[in-house]
XYZ file of N, CA and C in Angstrom:
837
model
N -23.867 21.856 70.122
C -24.826 22.871 68.759
C -25.248 22.569 68.859
N -26.603 22.973 68.137
C -27.380 22.447 67.193
C -26.229 22.735 65.608
N -27.008 21.711 64.799
C -25.886 22.627 63.114
C -27.035 22.581 61.845
N -28.297 23.356 62.830
C -28.968 24.415 62.067
C -29.776 24.853 63.287
N -30.454 26.809 62.155
C -31.190 27.682 62.914
C -32.129 28.210 61.935
N -32.917 28.097 62.808
C -34.409 28.088 62.639
C -34.586 30.008 61.825
N -35.033 30.045 61.180
C -35.044 31.300 60.327
C -36.534 31.417 60.737
N -36.637 33.054 60.763
C -37.491 33.252 61.523
C -39.141 33.352 60.808
N -39.096 32.811 59.398
C -40.717 31.723 58.551
C -40.604 30.127 59.227
N -39.378 29.666 59.804
C -39.590 28.030 60.140
C -38.708 27.483 59.543
N -38.267 28.032 58.296
C -37.145 27.462 57.635
C -35.828 26.738 58.123
N -35.505 26.046 58.269
C -33.807 25.438 59.159
C -32.996 25.921 58.297
N -32.208 26.419 58.694
C -30.566 26.684 57.946
C -29.543 26.061 58.135
N -28.759 25.420 57.746
C -27.546 24.413 58.561
C -26.336 26.432 58.679
N -25.732 25.884 59.926
C -25.653 26.391 60.519
C -23.849 27.222 60.388
N -24.104 26.560 59.316
C -21.969 26.963 58.206
C -22.126 26.587 57.107
N -21.953 27.690 56.666
C -21.811 27.129 54.456
C -20.742 27.260 54.055
N -19.844 26.580 52.854
C -19.567 27.181 51.620
C -19.638 27.938 50.849
N -18.827 29.000 50.942
C -18.651 29.312 50.089
C -18.352 29.441 48.230
N -18.622 30.225 47.016
C -17.926 29.296 46.063
C -17.286 30.456 44.784
N -17.380 31.400 45.693
C -17.043 32.831 44.779
C -15.785 32.766 44.054
N -15.122 32.910 42.959
C -14.166 33.381 41.984
C -13.478 31.655 42.017
N -14.810 30.318 41.671
C -14.052 29.063 41.484
C -13.777 28.089 40.241
N -12.676 27.786 39.700
C -13.431 27.192 38.476
C -14.112 26.095 38.571
N -14.015 25.045 37.559
C -15.269 23.830 37.335
C -14.282 23.158 38.824
N -12.877 23.053 37.695
C -11.894 21.556 38.959
C -12.556 21.618 39.917
N -11.874 22.860 40.526
C -11.546 23.387 41.845
C -13.485 22.850 42.519
N -14.476 23.992 41.801
C -16.121 23.983 41.993
C -16.338 22.189 42.728
N -15.953 21.685 41.796
C -16.612 20.028 41.533
C -15.709 19.141 43.067
N -14.368 19.334 43.459
C -13.645 19.164 44.658
C -14.140 19.469 45.654
N -14.471 20.791 45.640
C -14.842 21.214 47.253
C -16.045 21.348 47.313
N -16.851 21.082 46.748
C -18.752 21.027 46.952
C -18.118 19.107 46.968
N -18.438 18.054 45.962
C -18.123 17.001 46.999
C -17.448 16.441 47.498
N -16.668 16.947 47.818
C -15.910 17.370 49.106
C -16.533 17.226 50.266
N -16.716 19.144 50.722
C -17.224 19.800 51.762
C -19.342 18.358 51.851
N -19.837 18.413 50.968
C -20.517 17.434 51.230
C -20.023 16.015 51.786
N -19.127 15.780 51.164
C -19.068 14.166 52.217
C -18.523 14.327 53.631
N -17.784 15.849 54.368
C -17.737 15.770 55.117
C -18.797 15.755 55.824
N -19.911 16.324 55.392
C -20.955 16.952 56.317
C -21.944 18.363 56.042
N -21.111 19.073 54.705
C -21.647 20.701 54.971
C -23.154 20.094 53.917
N -23.690 20.968 53.792
C -25.518 20.784 53.523
C -25.638 22.662 53.054
N -25.000 23.824 53.394
C -25.502 24.518 52.706
C -24.172 25.263 51.282
N -24.691 25.912 50.554
C -24.044 26.016 49.529
C -24.038 27.775 49.027
N -23.358 28.406 49.151
C -23.556 29.958 48.554
C -22.779 30.413 47.431
N -24.026 31.605 46.553
C -23.155 31.123 45.110
C -23.820 32.712 44.592
N -23.757 33.290 43.878
C -24.301 34.288 43.382
C -24.456 34.702 41.963
N -25.738 35.900 41.018
C -25.297 35.555 39.424
C -24.091 36.222 39.072
N -23.844 37.437 40.465
C -22.464 38.126 40.140
C -21.194 37.061 40.116
N -20.801 36.119 41.053
C -20.328 35.296 40.664
C -20.138 33.902 39.505
N -21.105 34.325 39.111
C -20.619 34.045 37.044
C -20.843 32.260 37.647
N -20.962 31.416 38.704
C -20.718 30.043 38.551
C -22.217 29.482 38.885
N -23.381 30.072 38.785
C -24.744 29.516 38.626
C -24.958 27.850 37.859
N -23.882 28.126 36.659
C -24.635 26.782 35.666
C -23.322 25.813 36.197
N -22.264 26.398 36.765
C -21.623 24.869 37.088
C -22.078 24.265 38.567
N -22.528 25.134 39.772
C -23.134 24.825 41.175
C -24.600 23.529 40.152
N -25.150 24.520 39.096
C -25.934 23.659 38.666
C -25.737 21.817 37.967
N -24.686 22.012 37.898
C -24.130 21.127 37.253
C -23.389 19.668 38.967
N -22.695 20.759 39.690
C -22.681 19.894 40.660
C -23.614 19.519 41.280
N -25.283 20.258 41.356
C -25.844 19.570 42.101
C -26.180 18.102 42.262
N -25.842 17.634 40.376
C -26.252 17.247 40.199
C -25.292 15.517 40.404
N -24.287 16.343 39.873
C -22.917 14.986 40.929
C -23.181 15.001 42.843
N -23.322 15.717 43.262
C -23.097 15.270 44.729
C -23.784 14.215 45.127
N -25.263 14.152 43.803
C -26.369 13.253 44.510
C -26.309 12.288 43.206
N -25.635 12.238 42.022
C -25.007 11.305 42.351
C -24.198 10.131 42.162
N -22.486 10.898 42.816
C -21.584 10.612 43.724
C -21.799 10.089 45.358
N -22.673 11.602 46.243
C -21.794 11.104 47.360
C -24.187 10.992 47.867
N -25.017 10.980 47.432
C -25.862 10.399 47.560
C -26.927 11.697 48.446
N -26.233 12.574 47.995
C -26.976 13.759 48.519
C -28.104 14.269 48.081
N -29.382 14.281 47.917
C -30.100 15.246 47.227
C -30.433 16.321 47.308
N -31.002 17.529 46.469
C -31.089 18.580 46.461
C -32.064 18.939 47.308
N -32.448 18.069 47.930
C -34.044 18.421 49.054
C -33.218 18.715 50.458
N -32.137 17.923 50.502
C -31.307 17.825 51.571
C -29.491 19.019 51.503
N -29.970 19.740 50.934
C -28.715 20.952 50.135
C -29.731 22.515 50.915
N -29.265 23.176 50.866
C -29.783 24.449 51.016
C -28.944 26.292 50.225
N -29.113 26.397 49.585
C -28.793 26.893 48.953
C -29.553 28.137 48.437
N -28.495 28.989 48.620
C -28.072 29.820 48.369
C -28.104 31.333 46.827
N -28.525 31.758 46.522
C -27.648 32.743 45.377
C -28.755 34.359 45.132
N -27.992 35.286 44.391
C -27.829 36.914 44.878
C -28.353 37.253 43.766
N -28.786 38.326 43.853
C -29.669 39.393 42.722
C -28.958 40.538 42.066
N -27.883 40.734 41.930
C -26.633 41.520 41.010
C -27.565 42.957 40.877
N -26.594 43.964 41.009
C -26.846 45.357 41.031
C -27.144 45.844 39.763
N -26.675 44.923 39.091
C -27.515 45.349 37.503
C -29.123 44.472 37.094
N -29.133 43.698 37.945
C -30.162 43.013 37.638
C -31.574 44.078 38.308
N -31.015 45.016 39.686
C -31.769 45.169 40.036
C -32.283 46.497 39.242
N -31.090 46.777 38.441
C -31.030 48.235 37.471
C -32.380 47.508 36.995
N -32.168 46.717 36.103
C -32.789 45.792 35.329
C -34.641 45.982 35.242
N -34.730 45.704 36.695
C -36.172 45.902 37.213
C -36.545 44.886 37.613
N -36.726 43.393 36.495
C -37.810 42.398 35.939
C -36.771 41.170 37.221
N -37.264 41.323 38.245
C -37.180 40.708 39.456
C -37.716 39.424 39.084
N -38.922 39.599 38.696
C -38.849 38.055 38.289
C -38.291 36.926 37.683
N -38.208 37.738 36.554
C -36.974 36.435 35.401
C -35.858 36.730 36.153
N -35.343 37.753 37.366
C -34.191 36.734 37.155
C -34.211 35.824 37.953
N -35.245 35.697 38.985
C -34.825 34.613 39.844
C -35.758 33.429 39.118
N -36.016 33.028 37.548
C -35.768 31.932 36.290
C -34.715 31.939 36.434
N -34.354 32.938 35.975
C -32.686 32.337 34.677
C -31.988 31.916 35.658
N -31.770 32.712 37.347
C -31.065 31.542 37.860
C -31.452 29.919 38.452
N -32.702 30.481 38.622
C -33.438 28.182 38.836
C -33.105 27.465 37.832
N -32.799 28.765 36.860
C -32.714 27.372 35.723
C -31.240 27.634 35.769
N -30.610 28.292 35.983
C -28.801 27.368 35.551
C -28.555 26.780 36.498
N -29.374 26.713 37.956
C -29.339 26.429 38.790
C -29.887 24.493 38.881
N -30.279 24.624 37.974
C -31.223 23.221 37.621
C -31.918 22.980 38.209
N -32.506 23.397 39.273
C -34.051 23.022 40.093
C -34.944 24.272 40.525
N -35.900 23.344 40.983
C -37.204 24.713 40.819
C -36.836 25.276 41.921
N -36.261 25.360 42.816
C -36.761 27.288 44.025
C -34.872 27.124 44.215
N -34.840 28.121 45.242
C -33.551 28.282 46.160
C -33.745 28.533 47.226
N -33.093 28.080 48.729
C -33.662 27.713 49.387
C -33.527 29.799 50.736
N -32.484 29.451 50.002
C -32.503 31.232 50.139
C -32.561 32.558 49.011
N -32.725 33.769 48.797
C -32.509 34.168 47.772
C -31.911 35.427 48.434
N -30.929 35.418 47.980
C -30.555 37.528 48.916
C -30.877 38.326 47.729
N -30.339 40.065 48.580
C -30.217 41.249 48.032
C -29.223 41.554 47.833
N -28.025 41.387 46.719
C -26.483 41.298 46.929
C -26.379 42.586 47.351
N -26.400 43.821 46.967
C -26.504 45.092 47.646
C -27.065 45.679 47.848
N -27.546 46.925 48.678
C -28.530 47.652 48.637
C -28.838 48.596 47.954
N -28.223 48.020 46.861
C -28.361 49.102 45.324
C -29.181 50.624 45.582
N -28.437 51.979 45.105
C -29.346 53.053 45.693
C -29.648 53.599 44.622
N -31.266 53.300 44.512
C -32.697 54.254 43.939
C -33.200 53.338 43.683
N -32.664 51.681 44.143
C -33.432 50.437 43.888
C -33.750 49.546 44.674
N -32.896 49.323 45.750
C -33.000 48.061 46.612
C -34.251 47.750 47.495
N -35.341 48.806 47.954
C -36.539 49.042 47.750
C -36.998 48.270 46.755
N -37.650 48.870 45.720
C -38.842 48.282 45.475
C -38.069 46.651 45.008
N -36.789 46.529 44.604
C -36.659 45.274 44.435
C -37.130 44.279 45.691
N -36.581 44.714 47.117
C -37.359 43.419 48.532
C -38.919 43.906 47.713
N -39.687 44.673 47.493
C -40.381 44.661 47.573
C -41.113 43.633 45.742
N -40.803 43.039 44.832
C -40.329 42.585 44.107
C -40.100 40.958 44.637
N -39.075 41.251 45.358
C -38.713 39.613 46.084
C -39.907 39.303 46.789
N -40.079 39.290 47.357
C -41.850 39.168 48.570
C -42.685 38.628 47.411
N -42.824 38.862 45.981
C -43.372 38.965 45.730
C -42.920 36.932 45.378
N -42.088 36.858 44.874
C -41.125 35.857 44.796
C -41.622 35.028 46.102
N -41.283 35.247 46.887
C -41.708 34.091 48.038
C -42.097 34.530 48.179
N -43.675 34.900 47.690
C -44.844 34.060 48.262
C -45.215 32.350 47.279
N -44.370 33.363 45.754
C -45.022 31.898 44.933
C -44.231 30.739 45.288
N -43.045 30.571 45.966
C -42.578 29.243 46.633
C -40.823 29.015 45.847
N -40.776 30.159 44.856
C -39.479 30.090 44.078
C -38.151 30.281 45.257
N -38.903 31.150 46.276
C -37.269 31.298 47.483
C -37.999 30.878 48.440
N -37.605 29.920 48.998
C -38.204 29.584 50.738
C -37.795 30.481 51.162
N -36.559 30.999 51.441
C -36.119 32.215 52.462
C -35.895 33.504 51.225
N -35.870 34.946 51.904
C -35.515 35.900 51.531
C -34.839 36.997 52.364
N -33.323 37.509 51.792
C -32.623 38.468 52.537
C -32.222 39.171 51.799
N -30.796 39.652 52.770
C -30.923 40.627 51.691
C -28.704 40.531 52.705
N -27.962 41.317 51.665
C -26.479 41.035 51.840
C -25.999 43.080 52.198
N -24.949 42.812 53.113
C -24.040 44.059 52.877
C -24.964 45.749 53.429
N -25.641 45.401 53.541
C -26.831 47.078 53.966
C -25.878 47.752 55.252
N -26.058 48.751 55.892
C -26.009 49.449 56.934
C -26.816 49.283 57.694
N -26.963 49.543 58.781
C -28.513 50.266 59.363
C -29.429 51.060 59.027
N -29.136 52.295 58.975
C -29.710 52.915 57.929
C -30.747 52.585 56.692
N -29.988 51.037 56.337
C -30.667 50.695 55.045
C -31.755 50.254 55.322
N -31.895 49.340 56.543
C -32.686 48.025 57.254
C -33.325 49.243 57.662
N -32.985 50.433 58.601
C -34.051 51.618 58.861
C -35.151 51.542 57.630
N -34.643 51.993 57.300
C -35.166 52.524 55.512
C -36.198 51.452 54.532
N -35.548 50.162 54.889
C -36.197 48.973 54.182
C -38.068 48.604 55.632
N -37.487 48.342 56.450
C -38.239 48.614 57.455
C -39.451 50.047 57.058
N -39.319 50.817 57.028
C -40.360 51.935 56.723
C -40.752 51.697 55.991
N -41.213 50.808 54.673
C -41.225 51.239 53.439
C -42.281 50.305 53.267
N -43.114 49.485 54.124
C -43.791 49.124 53.782
C -43.976 47.714 53.569
N -42.890 47.062 53.917
C -42.074 45.591 54.110
C -43.188 44.641 55.116
N -44.134 43.848 53.867
C -44.736 42.269 55.001
C -43.943 40.598 55.336
N -42.800 41.862 54.516
C -41.926 39.632 55.436
C -40.955 40.827 55.537
N -40.463 40.142 56.375
C -38.990 40.359 57.260
C -38.265 40.085 56.658
N -37.191 40.408 56.780
C -35.727 39.537 55.963
C -35.068 38.637 56.366
N -35.218 37.575 56.486
C -35.342 36.235 57.663
C -33.464 36.538 57.684
N -32.749 36.474 56.566
C -31.322 36.529 57.034
C -30.654 37.994 55.797
N -29.702 38.532 56.828
C -28.460 39.664 57.281
C -27.784 38.738 56.619
N -26.624 39.313 55.436
C -25.663 38.027 54.907
C -24.630 39.836 54.952
N -23.412 39.920 56.253
C -22.557 41.039 55.979
C -21.140 40.325 56.253
N -20.620 41.787 55.844
C -18.948 40.684 56.720
C -18.422 41.164 57.864
N -18.056 39.824 58.487
C -17.961 39.905 59.823
C -16.576 38.754 60.230
N -16.350 39.309 61.073
C -14.834 37.957 61.721
C -14.852 38.807 63.193
N -13.760 39.097 64.097
C -13.595 39.237 64.764
C -12.973 40.860 65.405
N -12.295 41.317 64.068
C -12.225 42.583 63.990
C -13.281 43.439 63.167
N -14.279 42.841 63.245
C -15.196 43.498 62.721
C -16.712 42.890 63.347
N -17.375 43.215 63.836
C -18.584 42.536 65.323
C -19.336 43.221 65.011
N -20.197 44.562 64.591
C -20.673 45.601 64.901
C -21.745 45.325 65.063
N -21.797 45.615 66.578
C -22.032 45.473 67.842
C -23.520 46.077 67.517
N -24.216 47.339 67.254
C -25.328 47.331 66.606
C -26.034 46.902 65.732
N -25.400 46.985 64.468
C -26.069 45.516 63.812
C -27.149 44.907 64.074
N -26.076 44.332 64.859
C -25.903 42.647 64.975
C -27.483 42.651 66.668
N -27.659 43.746 67.269
C -28.402 43.902 67.697
C -29.655 44.385 67.751
N -30.207 44.986 65.771
C -30.995 45.468 65.065
C -31.419 44.546 64.450
N -30.968 43.686 64.209
C -31.458 42.217 63.054
C -31.828 41.339 64.857
N -30.988 41.339 65.757
C -31.392 40.859 66.713
C -33.387 40.500 66.904
N -33.962 42.193 66.968
C -34.276 42.498 67.654
C -35.541 42.450 66.843
N -35.490 42.783 65.892
C -36.624 41.655 64.333
C -36.853 40.609 63.872
N -35.746 39.946 64.481
C -35.786 37.751 64.550
C -34.787 37.929 62.347
N -33.554 39.127 62.564
C -33.036 38.253 61.240
C -32.353 37.586 61.948
N -31.408 36.868 61.094
C -30.626 35.775 61.068
C -29.846 36.529 60.427
N -28.344 36.498 61.113
C -27.253 37.268 60.371
C -26.518 35.919 60.655
N -25.243 35.888 58.852
C -25.201 35.617 58.406
C -23.624 36.139 57.840
N -22.329 35.586 58.320
C -20.981 36.644 58.231
C -20.136 36.033 56.827
N -20.184 36.240 55.651
C -18.501 36.555 54.461
C -17.760 36.364 55.157
N -16.456 36.209 54.815
C -15.217 35.933 55.153
C -14.834 36.356 56.635
N -15.948 34.920 57.730
C -15.452 34.990 58.653
C -14.036 34.649 58.717
N -13.102 35.006 58.478
C -11.801 34.297 58.637
C -11.036 35.729 58.410
N -11.651 36.858 57.939
C -10.606 38.147 57.057
C -9.461 37.691 56.865
N -9.882 36.695 56.298
C -8.549 36.597 54.587
C -7.395 36.271 55.255
N -7.576 35.450 56.773
C -6.523 35.436 57.466
C -5.101 36.351 57.797
N -5.726 37.810 57.624
C -5.632 38.151 58.548
C -4.003 37.787 59.442
N -2.700 38.674 59.304
C -1.979 38.739 60.396
C -2.132 38.851 61.824
N -3.149 39.676 62.193
C -3.553 40.174 63.570
C -4.422 38.601 63.885
N -5.520 37.983 63.028
C -5.696 37.001 63.523
C -5.052 36.189 63.613
N -4.316 35.258 62.901
C -3.368 34.355 62.906
C -2.281 34.701 63.362
N -1.558 35.693 62.952
C -0.039 35.768 64.891
C -1.474 36.326 66.195
N -2.031 36.501 66.364
C -2.387 37.077 68.085
C -2.242 35.834 68.638
N -1.554 36.039 69.720
C -1.372 35.525 70.917
C -2.451 35.417 71.774
N -3.339 35.512 72.191
C -4.100 34.986 72.656
C -5.629 34.025 72.109
N -5.430 34.305 70.603
C -6.491 32.814 69.440
C -5.374 31.918 69.606
N -4.351 32.197 69.416
C -2.882 31.179 69.976
C -3.727 30.248 70.977
N -2.958 31.280 72.010
C -3.435 30.150 72.699
C -4.723 29.379 73.351
N -5.479 30.540 72.452
C -7.188 29.660 73.172
C -7.890 28.387 72.408
N -6.277 28.454 70.771
C -6.482 26.761 69.844
C -5.325 26.545 70.423
N -4.532 26.566 71.231
C -3.872 25.229 72.031
C -4.505 24.322 73.132
N -5.263 25.226 73.568
C -6.109 24.151 74.797
C -6.797 23.882 73.990
N -7.525 23.650 73.462
C -8.934 22.639 72.837
C -7.843 22.123 71.449
N -6.945 21.974 71.596
C -6.420 21.370 70.564
C -6.832 21.460 68.663
N -7.664 22.837 69.151
C -7.868 22.990 67.496
C -6.865 24.203 66.990
N -7.574 24.742 66.016
C -6.687 24.958 65.403
C -7.475 27.064 65.000
N -6.909 28.460 64.362
C -7.499 29.546 64.835
C -7.921 29.362 64.041
N -8.537 29.456 62.983
C -10.028 29.474 62.145
C -10.652 28.722 62.499
N -10.623 27.170 63.494
C -11.686 26.939 63.865
C -12.484 27.438 65.210
N -11.303 28.336 65.809
C -11.980 29.101 66.448
C -12.678 29.949 66.759
N -12.377 30.704 65.773
C -13.138 32.318 65.057
C -14.386 31.125 64.671
N -14.682 30.092 64.013
C -16.038 29.774 63.462
C -16.347 29.468 64.533
N -15.514 28.687 65.980
C -16.766 28.477 67.145
C -17.516 29.270 67.706
N -16.546 31.429 67.585
C -17.046 31.844 68.709
C -18.312 32.046 67.386
N -18.428 32.233 66.024
C -19.576 32.373 65.098
C -20.919 31.653 65.245
N -20.645 30.737 65.352
C -22.576 29.671 65.750
C -22.231 29.303 66.560
N -21.534 29.859 67.615
C -21.716 30.205 70.004
C -22.024 31.121 69.586
N -22.434 32.297 68.997
C -23.161 33.702 69.699
C -23.956 33.612 68.380
N -24.776 32.634 67.660
C -25.622 33.267 66.777
C -25.036 33.254 65.225
N -24.154 33.094 64.755
C -24.096 34.156 63.619
C -23.958 33.252 62.540
N -23.884 32.222 61.842
C -23.763 31.654 60.287
C -22.642 31.918 59.944
N -21.873 31.396 60.181
C -20.273 31.903 59.328
C -20.342 30.775 57.858
N -20.305 31.503 56.353
C -19.715 31.193 55.303
C -18.499 31.398 54.237
N -17.650 29.897 54.379
C -16.477 30.797 54.265
C -16.159 30.169 53.065
N -14.551 30.236 52.471
C -14.330 29.452 50.822
C -12.890 29.363 51.588
N -12.676 28.387 50.823
C -11.124 27.000 50.878
C -11.405 25.780 50.152
N -10.657 26.011 48.936
C -10.267 25.205 48.209
C -9.281 23.859 48.523
N -9.595 23.543 49.569
C -7.733 23.234 50.743
C -8.958 21.603 51.350
N -9.199 19.964 50.463
C -10.260 19.331 51.340
C -9.557 19.529 52.895
N -8.533 19.451 53.781
C -8.145 19.091 54.655
C -8.705 20.872 55.704
N -8.361 22.104 54.496
C -9.542 22.822 55.402
C -10.876 22.418 55.675
N -11.932 22.105 54.677
C -13.523 21.552 54.917
C -13.397 20.742 56.225
N -12.821 20.325 56.762
C -12.822 18.503 57.498
C -12.294 19.268 58.571
N -12.037 20.251 58.452
C -11.296 21.375 59.880
C -12.569 22.123 60.462
N -12.651 22.913 59.350
C -13.463 23.277 59.905
C -15.059 22.975 59.722
N -15.785 22.262 59.166
C -16.483 21.469 60.183
C -16.474 21.172 61.080
N -15.006 21.251 62.152
C -15.394 20.190 63.248
C -15.059 20.759 64.650
N -16.569 21.908 64.623
C -16.247 22.719 65.902
C -17.392 22.737 66.869
N -17.914 21.494 66.651
C -19.529 21.421 67.089
C -18.708 20.007 68.841
N -17.782 20.014 68.262
C -16.783 19.190 69.790
C -16.298 20.258 70.400
N -16.880 20.811 70.732
C -16.240 22.161 71.700
C -17.031 23.118 72.257
N -16.075 23.477 73.212
C -17.379 25.200 72.973
C -16.208 26.169 74.381
N -16.221 27.250 73.905
C -15.885 28.245 74.144
C -16.482 29.190 75.372
N -15.430 29.010 76.527
C -15.624 29.874 78.008
C -16.585 31.486 77.482
N -17.133 31.848 78.254
C -17.046 33.190 78.241
C -17.118 34.378 77.910
N -15.368 34.226 78.607
C -14.139 34.676 78.912
C -13.539 34.670 77.021
N -13.263 33.584 76.834
C -12.477 33.404 76.115
C -13.954 34.166 74.571
N -14.484 33.704 74.582
C -15.981 33.932 73.824
C -15.235 36.203 73.864
N -15.344 36.276 74.548
C -15.529 38.138 75.284
C -13.992 38.504 74.875
N -13.517 37.517 74.499
C -11.665 37.702 74.377
C -11.851 38.786 72.274
N -12.510 37.800 71.673
C -12.578 38.494 70.385
C -13.890 39.062 70.199
N -14.656 39.451 71.353
C -15.215 40.179 71.022
C -15.289 42.034 70.850
N -13.429 41.509 72.123
C -12.744 42.625 72.208
C -11.811 43.021 71.005
N -11.016 42.052 69.993
C -10.443 42.315 68.919
C -11.137 43.455 68.445
N -12.692 43.841 67.972
C -13.204 44.347 67.662
C -12.751 45.557 67.287
N -12.388 46.214 66.096
C -11.509 47.417 65.610
C -12.354 47.708 64.553
N -14.207 47.919 63.674
C -14.394 48.054 63.024
C -13.900 48.457 61.329
N -12.604 47.322 61.453
C -11.642 47.219 59.874
C -12.857 46.491 58.897
N -13.104 47.190 57.777
C -13.419 46.449 56.857
C -12.633 46.490 55.642
N -12.260 45.339 54.828
C -11.298 45.086 54.065
C -12.013 44.881 52.785
N -13.351 44.781 52.280
C -13.833 44.971 51.425
C -14.587 46.247 50.896
N -14.221 47.157 50.074
C -14.516 48.569 50.660
C -15.902 48.158 49.228
N -16.998 49.360 50.302
C -18.512 49.090 49.502
C -18.475 49.877 47.730
N -17.757 50.449 48.012
C -17.408 51.448 46.307
C -17.203 51.110 45.241
N -16.509 50.519 45.774
C -16.318 48.470 43.913
C -17.089 48.462 43.935
N -18.139 47.982 45.060
C -19.735 47.283 44.248
C -20.592 47.823 43.778
N -20.694 48.499 44.685
C -21.906 49.518 45.381
C -22.145 51.089 44.952
N -21.531 51.315 44.382
C -21.024 52.779 43.725
C -22.368 54.576 43.876
N -22.402 55.141 45.568
C -23.133 55.496 46.056
C -24.099 54.907 47.202
N -23.192 53.840 47.627
C -23.543 53.189 48.385
C -23.892 53.695 49.530
């Protein structure tokens, strides 16, 4: 299995990434240094995580201590709701780049489809993309209606990535089909669903994990990459980091893949109303 996906503009993106939400400097430093030593090359952050400056510091340490240069990493950040309301999207990317201590991001995402602003925000993001400050652009937390509205707005640049909550309990087949139709790479946040007991206690998952001598998280992450989804997980445990990249040496059977799809309940633990009023 290739450890990279090629986006619709030709940019190559690692097929698994590390999330950094709610990490202090001590934790973030350890996670990113350890993760990159194990082979991770994709780092996901956001303006709303308030850690872009810490990520910038970590990038320098990663090069100094692990010999991994900035250009070898795939760095993602996101535009916050307040930044959309303010409207100066060009200034927002410049602020993020300054904090991240880099001249460009590999992927710049719109964190939420904020009502009344998200289409205008996207058109401004297109200009930033053309400037080269973002190698790829995309969106997060869209429903199908948001994507349809965006596509009907006269956009000249197709989103390269759609990041959504995605796991065996929520695999939104119609959204995946829509993204596939338009060549949009789907990226999964919370791919392990906070280790919900319906996953960790599931006998089928236990059986599959035992068959391959893997853990349930490894089975789920393998399911993601095997059907073309890029998972972004969060863990401060070095052992988990090593475990979660150890998913390229086996493959699930078609029946096993289908058994995970069959777990779908359209269960979403992250309510949009908390982050995007009027969503």
